[in-house]
Short mmCIF file of C-alpha atoms in Angstrom, two decimals:
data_model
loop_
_atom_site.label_atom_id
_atom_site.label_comp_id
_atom_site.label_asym_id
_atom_site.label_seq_id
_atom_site.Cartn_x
_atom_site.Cartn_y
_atom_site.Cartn_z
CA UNK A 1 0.00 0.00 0.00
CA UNK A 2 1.06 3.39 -0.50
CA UNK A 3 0.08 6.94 1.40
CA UNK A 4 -3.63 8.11 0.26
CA UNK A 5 -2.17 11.07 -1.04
CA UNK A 6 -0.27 9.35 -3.91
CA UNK A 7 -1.03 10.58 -7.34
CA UNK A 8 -0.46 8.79 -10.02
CA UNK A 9 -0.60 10.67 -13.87
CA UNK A 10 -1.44 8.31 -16.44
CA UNK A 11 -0.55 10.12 -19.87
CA UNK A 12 -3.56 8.94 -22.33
CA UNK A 13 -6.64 8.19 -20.71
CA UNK A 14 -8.36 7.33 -23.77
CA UNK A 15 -7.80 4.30 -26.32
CA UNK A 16 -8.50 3.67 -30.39
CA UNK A 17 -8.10 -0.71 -29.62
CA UNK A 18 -9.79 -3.00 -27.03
CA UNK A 19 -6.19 -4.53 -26.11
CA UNK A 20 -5.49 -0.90 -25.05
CA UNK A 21 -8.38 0.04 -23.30
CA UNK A 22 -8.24 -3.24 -21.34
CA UNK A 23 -4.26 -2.66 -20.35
CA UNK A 24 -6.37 0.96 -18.90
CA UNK A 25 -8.64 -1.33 -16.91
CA UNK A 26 -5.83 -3.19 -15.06
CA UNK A 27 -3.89 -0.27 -14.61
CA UNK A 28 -6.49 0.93 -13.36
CA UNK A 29 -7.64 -2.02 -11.22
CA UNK A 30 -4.40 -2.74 -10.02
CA UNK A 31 -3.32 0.79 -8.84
CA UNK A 32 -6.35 2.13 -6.79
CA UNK A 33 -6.14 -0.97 -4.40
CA UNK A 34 -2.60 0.34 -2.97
CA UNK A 35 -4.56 3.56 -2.29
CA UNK A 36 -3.42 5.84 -5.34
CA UNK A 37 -5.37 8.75 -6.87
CA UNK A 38 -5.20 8.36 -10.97
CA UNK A 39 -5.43 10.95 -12.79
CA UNK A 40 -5.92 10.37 -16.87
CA UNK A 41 -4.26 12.96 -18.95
CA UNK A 42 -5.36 13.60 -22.43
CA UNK A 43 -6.10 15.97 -25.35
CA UNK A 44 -9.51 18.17 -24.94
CA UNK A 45 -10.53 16.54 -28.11
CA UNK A 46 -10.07 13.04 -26.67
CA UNK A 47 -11.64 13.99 -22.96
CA UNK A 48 -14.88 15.47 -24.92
CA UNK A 49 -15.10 12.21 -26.34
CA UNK A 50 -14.19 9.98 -23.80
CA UNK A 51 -16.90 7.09 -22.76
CA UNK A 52 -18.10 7.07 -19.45
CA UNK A 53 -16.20 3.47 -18.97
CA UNK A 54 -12.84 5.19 -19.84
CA UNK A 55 -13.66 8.28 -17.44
CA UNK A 56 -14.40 5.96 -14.52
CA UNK A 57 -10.81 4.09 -14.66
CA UNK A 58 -9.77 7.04 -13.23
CA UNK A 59 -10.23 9.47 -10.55
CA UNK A 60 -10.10 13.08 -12.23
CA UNK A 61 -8.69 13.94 -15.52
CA UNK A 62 -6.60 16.76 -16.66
CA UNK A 63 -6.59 18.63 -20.42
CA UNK A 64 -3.07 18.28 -21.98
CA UNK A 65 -1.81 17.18 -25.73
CA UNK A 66 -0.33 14.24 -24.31
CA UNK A 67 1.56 13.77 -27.48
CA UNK A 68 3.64 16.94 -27.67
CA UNK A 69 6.53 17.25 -25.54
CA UNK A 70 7.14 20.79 -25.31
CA UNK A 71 3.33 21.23 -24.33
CA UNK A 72 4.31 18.49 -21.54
CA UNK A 73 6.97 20.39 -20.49
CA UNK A 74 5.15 23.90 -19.87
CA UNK A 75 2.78 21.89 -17.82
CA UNK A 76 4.80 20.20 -15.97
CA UNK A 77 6.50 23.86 -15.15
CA UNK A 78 3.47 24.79 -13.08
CA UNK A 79 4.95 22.01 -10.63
CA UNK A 80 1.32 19.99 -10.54
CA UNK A 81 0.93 17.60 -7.29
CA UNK A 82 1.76 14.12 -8.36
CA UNK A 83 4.03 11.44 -7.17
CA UNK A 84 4.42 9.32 -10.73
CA UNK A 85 3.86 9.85 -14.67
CA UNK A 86 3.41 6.74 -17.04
CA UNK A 87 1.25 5.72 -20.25
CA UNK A 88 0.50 3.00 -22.19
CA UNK A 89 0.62 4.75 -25.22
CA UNK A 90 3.68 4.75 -27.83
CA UNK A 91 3.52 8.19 -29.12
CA UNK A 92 3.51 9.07 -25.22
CA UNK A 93 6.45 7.67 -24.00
CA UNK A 94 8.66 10.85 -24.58
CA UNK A 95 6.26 13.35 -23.20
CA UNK A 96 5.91 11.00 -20.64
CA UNK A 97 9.79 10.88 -19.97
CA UNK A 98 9.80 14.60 -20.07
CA UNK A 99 6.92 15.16 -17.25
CA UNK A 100 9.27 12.75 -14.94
CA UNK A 101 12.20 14.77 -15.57
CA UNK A 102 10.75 18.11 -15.25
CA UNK A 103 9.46 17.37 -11.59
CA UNK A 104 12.06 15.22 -10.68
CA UNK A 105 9.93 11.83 -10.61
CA UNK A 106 11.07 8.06 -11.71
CA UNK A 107 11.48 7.68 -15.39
CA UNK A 108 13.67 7.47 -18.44
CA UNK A 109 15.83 9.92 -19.52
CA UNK A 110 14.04 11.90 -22.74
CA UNK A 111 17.41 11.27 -24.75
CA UNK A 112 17.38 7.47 -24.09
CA UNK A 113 13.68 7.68 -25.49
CA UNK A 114 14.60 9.66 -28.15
CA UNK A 115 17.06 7.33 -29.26
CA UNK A 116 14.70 4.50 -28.67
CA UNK A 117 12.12 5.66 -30.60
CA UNK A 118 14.16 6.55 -33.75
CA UNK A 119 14.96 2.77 -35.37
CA UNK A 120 17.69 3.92 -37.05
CA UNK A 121 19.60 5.85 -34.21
CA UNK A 122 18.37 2.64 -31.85
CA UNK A 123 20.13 0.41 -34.68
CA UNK A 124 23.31 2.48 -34.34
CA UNK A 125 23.35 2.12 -30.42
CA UNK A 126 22.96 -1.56 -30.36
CA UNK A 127 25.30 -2.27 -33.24
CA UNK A 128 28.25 0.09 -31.71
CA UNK A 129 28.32 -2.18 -28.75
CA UNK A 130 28.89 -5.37 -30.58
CA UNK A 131 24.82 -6.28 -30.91
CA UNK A 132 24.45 -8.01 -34.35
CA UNK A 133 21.76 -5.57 -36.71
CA UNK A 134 20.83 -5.17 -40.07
CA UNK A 135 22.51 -2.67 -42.49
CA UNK A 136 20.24 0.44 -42.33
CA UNK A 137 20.20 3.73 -44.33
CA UNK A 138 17.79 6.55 -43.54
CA UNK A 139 16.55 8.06 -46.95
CA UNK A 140 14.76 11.42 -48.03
CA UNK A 141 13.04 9.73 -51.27
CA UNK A 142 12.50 6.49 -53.34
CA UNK A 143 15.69 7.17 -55.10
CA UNK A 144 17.89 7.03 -52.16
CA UNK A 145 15.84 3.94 -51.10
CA UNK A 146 16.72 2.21 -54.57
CA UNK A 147 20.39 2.97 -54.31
CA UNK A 148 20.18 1.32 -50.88
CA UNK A 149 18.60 -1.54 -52.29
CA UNK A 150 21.00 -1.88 -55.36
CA UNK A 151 23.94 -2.15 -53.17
CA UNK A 152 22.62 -4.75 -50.83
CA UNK A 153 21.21 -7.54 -53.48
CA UNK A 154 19.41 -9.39 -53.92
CA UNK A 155 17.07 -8.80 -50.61
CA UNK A 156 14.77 -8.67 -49.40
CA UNK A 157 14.17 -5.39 -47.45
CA UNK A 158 12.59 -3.75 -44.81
CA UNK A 159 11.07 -0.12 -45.43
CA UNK A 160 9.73 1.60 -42.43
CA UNK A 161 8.88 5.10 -40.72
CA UNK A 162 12.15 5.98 -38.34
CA UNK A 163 9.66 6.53 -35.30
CA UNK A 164 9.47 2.56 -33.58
CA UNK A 165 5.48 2.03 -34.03
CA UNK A 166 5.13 -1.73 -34.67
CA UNK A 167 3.97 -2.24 -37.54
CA UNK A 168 2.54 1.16 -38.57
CA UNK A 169 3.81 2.20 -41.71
CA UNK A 170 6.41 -1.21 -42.18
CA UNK A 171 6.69 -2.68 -45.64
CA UNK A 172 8.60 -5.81 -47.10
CA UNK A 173 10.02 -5.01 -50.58
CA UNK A 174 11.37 -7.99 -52.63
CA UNK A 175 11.46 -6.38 -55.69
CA UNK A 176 12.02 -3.14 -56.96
CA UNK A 177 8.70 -2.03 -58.28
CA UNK A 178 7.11 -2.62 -54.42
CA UNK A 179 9.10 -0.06 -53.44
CA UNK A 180 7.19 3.26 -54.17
CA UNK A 181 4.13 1.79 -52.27
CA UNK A 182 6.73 0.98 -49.72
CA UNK A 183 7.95 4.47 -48.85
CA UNK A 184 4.50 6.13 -49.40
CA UNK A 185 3.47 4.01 -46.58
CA UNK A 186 6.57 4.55 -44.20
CA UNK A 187 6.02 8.24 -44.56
CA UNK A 188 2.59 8.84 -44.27
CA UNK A 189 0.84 8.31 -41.24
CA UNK A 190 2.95 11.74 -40.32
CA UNK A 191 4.02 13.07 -43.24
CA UNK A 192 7.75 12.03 -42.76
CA UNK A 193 10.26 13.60 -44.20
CA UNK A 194 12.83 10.35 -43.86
CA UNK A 195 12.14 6.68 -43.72
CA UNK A 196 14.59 4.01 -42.95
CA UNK A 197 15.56 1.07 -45.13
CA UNK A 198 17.17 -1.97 -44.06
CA UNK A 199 18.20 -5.70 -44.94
CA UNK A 200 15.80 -7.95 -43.83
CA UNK A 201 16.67 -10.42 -41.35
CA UNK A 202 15.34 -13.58 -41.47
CA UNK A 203 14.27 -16.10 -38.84
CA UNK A 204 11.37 -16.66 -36.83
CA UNK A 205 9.83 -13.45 -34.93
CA UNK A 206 9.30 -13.18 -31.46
CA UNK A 207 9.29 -10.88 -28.43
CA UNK A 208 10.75 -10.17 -24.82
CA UNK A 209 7.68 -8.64 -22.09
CA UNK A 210 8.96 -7.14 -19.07
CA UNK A 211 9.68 -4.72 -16.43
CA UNK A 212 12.53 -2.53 -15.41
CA UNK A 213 13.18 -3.25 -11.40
CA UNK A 214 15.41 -0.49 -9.83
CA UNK A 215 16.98 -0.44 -13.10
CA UNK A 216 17.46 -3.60 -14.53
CA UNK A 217 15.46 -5.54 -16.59
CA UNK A 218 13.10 -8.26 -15.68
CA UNK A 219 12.03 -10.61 -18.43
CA UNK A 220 8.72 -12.01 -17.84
CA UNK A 221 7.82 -13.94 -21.17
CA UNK A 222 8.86 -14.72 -24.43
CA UNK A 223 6.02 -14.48 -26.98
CA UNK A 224 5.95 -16.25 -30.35
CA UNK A 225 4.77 -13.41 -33.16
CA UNK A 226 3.14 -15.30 -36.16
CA UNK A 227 3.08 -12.83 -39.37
CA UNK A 228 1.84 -13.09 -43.16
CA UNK A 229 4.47 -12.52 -45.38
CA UNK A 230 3.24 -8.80 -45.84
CA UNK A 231 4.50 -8.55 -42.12
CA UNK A 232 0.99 -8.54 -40.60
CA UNK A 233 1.01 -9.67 -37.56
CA UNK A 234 -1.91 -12.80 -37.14
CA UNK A 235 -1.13 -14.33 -33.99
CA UNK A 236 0.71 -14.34 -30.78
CA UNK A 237 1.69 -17.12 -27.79
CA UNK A 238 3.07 -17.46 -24.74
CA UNK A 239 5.26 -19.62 -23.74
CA UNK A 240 7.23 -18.65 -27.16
CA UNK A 241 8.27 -22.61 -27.70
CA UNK A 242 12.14 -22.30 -27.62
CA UNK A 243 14.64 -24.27 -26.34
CA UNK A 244 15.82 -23.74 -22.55
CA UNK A 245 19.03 -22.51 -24.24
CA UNK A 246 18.02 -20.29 -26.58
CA UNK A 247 15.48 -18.42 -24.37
CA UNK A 248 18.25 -17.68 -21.81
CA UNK A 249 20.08 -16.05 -24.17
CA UNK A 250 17.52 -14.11 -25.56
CA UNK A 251 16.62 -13.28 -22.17
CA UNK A 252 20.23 -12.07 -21.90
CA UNK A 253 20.31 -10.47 -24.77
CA UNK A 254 17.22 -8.45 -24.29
CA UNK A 255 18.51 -7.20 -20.65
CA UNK A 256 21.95 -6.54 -22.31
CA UNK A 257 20.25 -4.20 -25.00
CA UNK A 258 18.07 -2.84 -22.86
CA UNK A 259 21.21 -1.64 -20.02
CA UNK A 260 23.12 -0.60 -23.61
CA UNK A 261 20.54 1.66 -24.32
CA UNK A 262 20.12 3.47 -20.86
CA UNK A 263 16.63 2.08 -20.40
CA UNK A 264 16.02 2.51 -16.74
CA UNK A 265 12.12 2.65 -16.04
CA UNK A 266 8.79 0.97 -16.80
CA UNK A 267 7.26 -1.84 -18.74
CA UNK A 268 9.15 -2.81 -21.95
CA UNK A 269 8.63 -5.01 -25.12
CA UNK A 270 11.39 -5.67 -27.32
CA UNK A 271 11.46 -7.46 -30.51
CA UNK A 272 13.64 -10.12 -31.62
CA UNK A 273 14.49 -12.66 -34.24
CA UNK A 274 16.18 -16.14 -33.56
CA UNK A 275 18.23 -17.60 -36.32
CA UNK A 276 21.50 -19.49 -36.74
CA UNK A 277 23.42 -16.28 -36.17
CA UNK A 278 21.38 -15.91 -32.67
CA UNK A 279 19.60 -13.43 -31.42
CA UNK A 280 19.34 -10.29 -33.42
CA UNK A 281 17.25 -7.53 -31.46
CA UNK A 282 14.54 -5.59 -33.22
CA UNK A 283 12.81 -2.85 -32.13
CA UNK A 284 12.97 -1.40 -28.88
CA UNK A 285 9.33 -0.19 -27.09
CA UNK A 286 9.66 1.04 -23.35
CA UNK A 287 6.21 0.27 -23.05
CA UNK A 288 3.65 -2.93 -22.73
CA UNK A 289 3.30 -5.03 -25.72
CA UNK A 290 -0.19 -3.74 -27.73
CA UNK A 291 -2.10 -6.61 -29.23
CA UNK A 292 -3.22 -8.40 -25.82
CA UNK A 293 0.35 -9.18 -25.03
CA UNK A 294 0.45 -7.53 -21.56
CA UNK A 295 -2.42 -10.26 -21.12
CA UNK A 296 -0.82 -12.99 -21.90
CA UNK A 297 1.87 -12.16 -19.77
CA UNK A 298 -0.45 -11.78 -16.69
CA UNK A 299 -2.01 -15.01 -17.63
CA UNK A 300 0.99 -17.30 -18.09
CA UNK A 301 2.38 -15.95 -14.32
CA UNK A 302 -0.91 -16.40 -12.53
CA UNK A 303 -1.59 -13.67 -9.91
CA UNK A 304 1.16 -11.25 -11.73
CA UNK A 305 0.10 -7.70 -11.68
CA UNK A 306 1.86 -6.32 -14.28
CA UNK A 307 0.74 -2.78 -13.97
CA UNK A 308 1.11 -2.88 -9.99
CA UNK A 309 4.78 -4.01 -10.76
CA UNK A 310 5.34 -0.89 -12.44
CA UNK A 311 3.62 1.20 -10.40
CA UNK A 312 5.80 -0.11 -7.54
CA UNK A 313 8.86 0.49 -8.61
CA UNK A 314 8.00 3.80 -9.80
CA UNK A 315 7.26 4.85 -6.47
CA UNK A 316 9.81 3.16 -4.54
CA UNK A 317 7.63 0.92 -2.76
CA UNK A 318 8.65 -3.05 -1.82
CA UNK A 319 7.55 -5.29 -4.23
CA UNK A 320 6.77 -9.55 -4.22
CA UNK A 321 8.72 -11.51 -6.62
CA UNK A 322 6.66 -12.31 -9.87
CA UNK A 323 4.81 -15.50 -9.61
CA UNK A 324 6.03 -18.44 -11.40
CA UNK A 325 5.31 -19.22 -14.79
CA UNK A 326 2.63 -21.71 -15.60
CA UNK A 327 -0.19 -22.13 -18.52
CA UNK A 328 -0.32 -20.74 -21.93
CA UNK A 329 -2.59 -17.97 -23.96
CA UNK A 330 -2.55 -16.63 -27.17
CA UNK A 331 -3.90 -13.57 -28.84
CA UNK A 332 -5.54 -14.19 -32.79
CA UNK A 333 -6.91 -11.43 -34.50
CA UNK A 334 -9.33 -11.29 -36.98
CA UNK A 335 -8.53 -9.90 -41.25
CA UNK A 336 -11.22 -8.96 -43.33
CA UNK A 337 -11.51 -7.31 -46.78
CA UNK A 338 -11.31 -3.01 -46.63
CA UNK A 339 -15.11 -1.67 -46.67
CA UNK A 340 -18.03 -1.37 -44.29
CA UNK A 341 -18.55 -4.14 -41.57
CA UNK A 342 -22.00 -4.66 -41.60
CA UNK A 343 -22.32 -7.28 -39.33
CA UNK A 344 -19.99 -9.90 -37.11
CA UNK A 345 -21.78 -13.35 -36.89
CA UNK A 346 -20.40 -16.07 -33.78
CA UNK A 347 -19.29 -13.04 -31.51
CA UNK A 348 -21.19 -13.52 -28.33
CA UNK A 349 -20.77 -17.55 -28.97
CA UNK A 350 -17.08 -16.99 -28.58
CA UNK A 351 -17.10 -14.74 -25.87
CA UNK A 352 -19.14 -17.68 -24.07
CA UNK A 353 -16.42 -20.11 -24.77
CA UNK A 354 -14.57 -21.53 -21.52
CA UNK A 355 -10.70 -20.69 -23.18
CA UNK A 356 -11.47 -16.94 -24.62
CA UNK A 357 -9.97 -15.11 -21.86
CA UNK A 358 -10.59 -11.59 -23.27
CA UNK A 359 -11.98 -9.99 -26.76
CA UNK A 360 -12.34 -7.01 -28.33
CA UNK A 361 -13.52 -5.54 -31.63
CA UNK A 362 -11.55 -2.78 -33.16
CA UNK A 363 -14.49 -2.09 -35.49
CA UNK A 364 -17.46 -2.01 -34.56
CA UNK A 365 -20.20 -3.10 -36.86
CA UNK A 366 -20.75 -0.08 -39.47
CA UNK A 367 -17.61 1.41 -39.30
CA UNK A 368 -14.61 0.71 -42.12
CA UNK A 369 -12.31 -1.87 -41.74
CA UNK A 370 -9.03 0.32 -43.47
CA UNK A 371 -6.91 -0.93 -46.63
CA UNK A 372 -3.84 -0.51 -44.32
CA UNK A 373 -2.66 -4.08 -43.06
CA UNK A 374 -0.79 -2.90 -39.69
CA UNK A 375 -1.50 -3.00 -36.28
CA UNK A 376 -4.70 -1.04 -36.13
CA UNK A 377 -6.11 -2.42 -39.44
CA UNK A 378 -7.64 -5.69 -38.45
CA UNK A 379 -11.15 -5.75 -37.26
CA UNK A 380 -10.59 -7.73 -34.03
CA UNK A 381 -9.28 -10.18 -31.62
CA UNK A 382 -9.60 -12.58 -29.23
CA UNK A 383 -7.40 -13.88 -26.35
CA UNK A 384 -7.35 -17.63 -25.21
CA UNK A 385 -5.66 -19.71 -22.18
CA UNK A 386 -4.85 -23.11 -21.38
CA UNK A 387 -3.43 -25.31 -18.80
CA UNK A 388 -0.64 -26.10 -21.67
CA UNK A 389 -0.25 -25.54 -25.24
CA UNK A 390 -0.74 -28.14 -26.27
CA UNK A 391 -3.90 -27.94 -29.17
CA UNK A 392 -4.55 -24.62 -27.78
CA UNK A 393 -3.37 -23.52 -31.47
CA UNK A 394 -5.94 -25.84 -33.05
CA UNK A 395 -8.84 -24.38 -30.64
CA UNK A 396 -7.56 -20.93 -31.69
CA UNK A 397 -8.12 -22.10 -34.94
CA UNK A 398 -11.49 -23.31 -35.20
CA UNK A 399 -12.80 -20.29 -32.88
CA UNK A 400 -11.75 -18.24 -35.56
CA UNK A 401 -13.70 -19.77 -38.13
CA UNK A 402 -16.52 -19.87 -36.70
CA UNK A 403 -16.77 -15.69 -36.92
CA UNK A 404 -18.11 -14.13 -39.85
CA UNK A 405 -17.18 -10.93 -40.83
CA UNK A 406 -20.10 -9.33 -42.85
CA UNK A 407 -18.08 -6.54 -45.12
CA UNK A 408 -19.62 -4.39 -47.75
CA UNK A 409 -17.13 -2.21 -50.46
CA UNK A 410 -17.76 1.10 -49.48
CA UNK A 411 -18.52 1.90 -53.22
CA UNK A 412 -21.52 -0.23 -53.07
CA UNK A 413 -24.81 2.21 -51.99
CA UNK A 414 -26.46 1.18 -48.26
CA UNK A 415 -29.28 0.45 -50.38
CA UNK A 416 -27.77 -2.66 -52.61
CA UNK A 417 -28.01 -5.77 -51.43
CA UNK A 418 -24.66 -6.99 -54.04
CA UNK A 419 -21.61 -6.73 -53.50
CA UNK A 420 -21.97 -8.47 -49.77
CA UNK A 421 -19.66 -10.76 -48.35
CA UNK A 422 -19.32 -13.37 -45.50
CA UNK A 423 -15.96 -13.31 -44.62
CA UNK A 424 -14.49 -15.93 -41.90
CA UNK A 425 -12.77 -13.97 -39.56
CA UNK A 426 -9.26 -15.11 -39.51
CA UNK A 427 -9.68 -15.10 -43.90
CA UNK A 428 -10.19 -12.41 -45.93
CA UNK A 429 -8.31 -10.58 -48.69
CA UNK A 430 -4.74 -11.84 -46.97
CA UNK A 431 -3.82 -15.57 -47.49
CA UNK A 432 -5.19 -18.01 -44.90
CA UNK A 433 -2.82 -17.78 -41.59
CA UNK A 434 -1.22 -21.60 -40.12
CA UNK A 435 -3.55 -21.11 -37.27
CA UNK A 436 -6.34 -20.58 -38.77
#
């Protein structure tokens, strides 16, 4: 427990996905019991908006452009009453870092995130201090981007914005002609002036969850990332299904990067690829895994509080070791063709079943499921646990099929019945994923 008067600021009080509003809950649910005041931070836009679920995770709220760090900072210069800043959110984590710096509080240093953020400068970091990474240039246009690919045949490549979102914006070229849909969709979502390129590492994809503990790193789980070959993410499990020896050293490697890097504070998730060279680290987030992760992680540790851990160290106060690990989950998420959703057939069926831990739907029925395949353009997913993993793939599986996703072209009037489809939810326009 702390003192009643602790107040914690949680920057971005307000969510787009159900796997981020439900990391909200348990923050939420996890930090009021040890007698701490939240208070959600967030644009006046967002707050207007804000449902009357997301208003009551927290205890008052307070009008600020969460997103812009020099608006942070002037804030923060009228020395507010609170004991801890953190966030959930990506593009918060550096306003974040600069609100805990500003009033002297727990958190990373606004360089480190800086760094972090920016893959290519992150890249640079990691590869000065011996970390194996791949060759990188940061380019201004599709003809620096085709030089870049010309002198590093025969691919294939990685094109991506330089800020670390996931998969927002990340492209695999193979050929040269992909690339000018490549780099229109790396710079974008923000109007970029420079995108990175790099060589493509292969091996299978996975990631470290965890949190910093008076400054070093704490590996919880290992999670097994299953992705299309456009990079879209289908699937992810916990435990991640390597060997004793080659989790150690990704554990290793992971806490290595992470001390490397200056990393110091909060939850992290860190990508990673394992292939006969070892582990080559990815990209660096100093924040909970989106996409249901953080529930996995809770789930395979039973009685972990994930959120509580952080919230703990933040504010100095003595912690319990993590539980042991035991169980598996996984998180699948639904693809459907771009245009309206009309309907979603099987959805309360599955949210009956014994094993579906947790789901959400990212779009609702009548709004637009987006041409964009990233991380906030799939419809929908659902989380399910098991005593081991064994056929909890298979269940996964034939859960997923049983949801139809009802999507219209949005060129088609309201009116017309054509033009109609029943899609099953793990299908679609991409190519049907192993697990489902």
């Amino acid at each position: 427990m702390t003192d009643l008067d602790t107040t914690l600021l949680l920057m971005g009080t307000t969510a787009t996905t159900p796997w981020d509003r439900d990391q909200i809950r348990r923050l939420s649910a996890q930090a009021r019991p040890r007698g701490i005041t939240l208070v959600g931070a967030d644009t006046p836009a967002n707050l207007r908006s804000a449902t009357a679920e997301e208003l009551a995770y927290v205890d008052d709220v307070v009008a600020l452009d969460v997103l812009n760090p020099e608006a942070c900072r002037a804030w923060a210069a009228t020395d507010p009453p609170i004991d801890g800043v953190l966030t959930i959110g990506e593009r918060a984590v550096l306003p974040t870092a600069v609100v805990a710096r500003e009033l002297g509080l727990a958190g990373n240093d606004p360089d480190v995130v800086r760094c972090v953020r920016t893959r290519d400068l992150c890249r640079q970091r990691l590869r000065d201090a011996g970390f194996p990474q791949p060759y990188s240039a940061v380019c201004e246009d599709a003809d620096g981007a085709e030089r870049f690919l010309r002198e590093t045949l025969p691919g294939p490549w990685i094109v991506a914005p330089r800020d670390g979102l996931d998969g927002t914006g990340v492209s695999r070229v193979d050929r040269l002609g992909q690339l000018p849909e490549a780099v229109r969709r790396a710079t974008e979502p923000d109007a970029a002036p420079y995108f990175l390129v790099e060589t493509f590492v292969p091996g299978d994809a996975y990631s470290a969850e965890g949190v910093m503990l008076d400054g070093e790193a704490h590996v919880l789980a290992l999670t097994r990332r299953t992705v299309t070959d456009a990079l879209l993410t289908t699937a992810r499990a916990q435990p991640a299904g390597l060997d004793a020896a080659t989790a150690e050293r990704a554990c290793e490697t992971v806490a290595e990067a992470l001390d490397v890097l200056g990393v110091t504070h909060g939850i992290f998730h860190v990508g990673f690829w394992a292939n006969g060279s070892g582990i080559v680290v990815g990209d660096v987030h100093c924040r909970a895994g989106g996409e249901y992760v953080h529930a996995l992680v809770e789930y395979t540790r039973p009685g972990l509080e994930l959120y509580g851990m952080l919230v703990d160290d933040l504010l100095g106060c003595e912690r319990r070791p993590p539980p042991a690990p035991a169980g598996a989950a996984r998180a699948d998420f639904l693809l459907a063709p771009p245009g309206r959703l009309c309907a979603v057939h099987g959805w309360d069926e599955l949210l009956r079943h014994p094993n579906v831990l947790t789901a959400g739907l990212a779009v609702a029925p009548g709004g637009t499921v987006t041409a964009e395949r990233d991380a906030i353009g799939r419809p929908g997913a659902f989380v399910t646990g098991a005593a081991a993993p064994d056929g909890l793939e298979g269940l996964a599986g034939r859960l997923a099929r049983q949801i139809v996703l009802v999507v219209e072209d949005d060129d088609v009037p309201d009116e017309e019945p054509d033009g109609v489809d029943g899609v099953p939810g793990a299908a679609g326009a991409e190519p049907v994923p192993e697990h489902a």
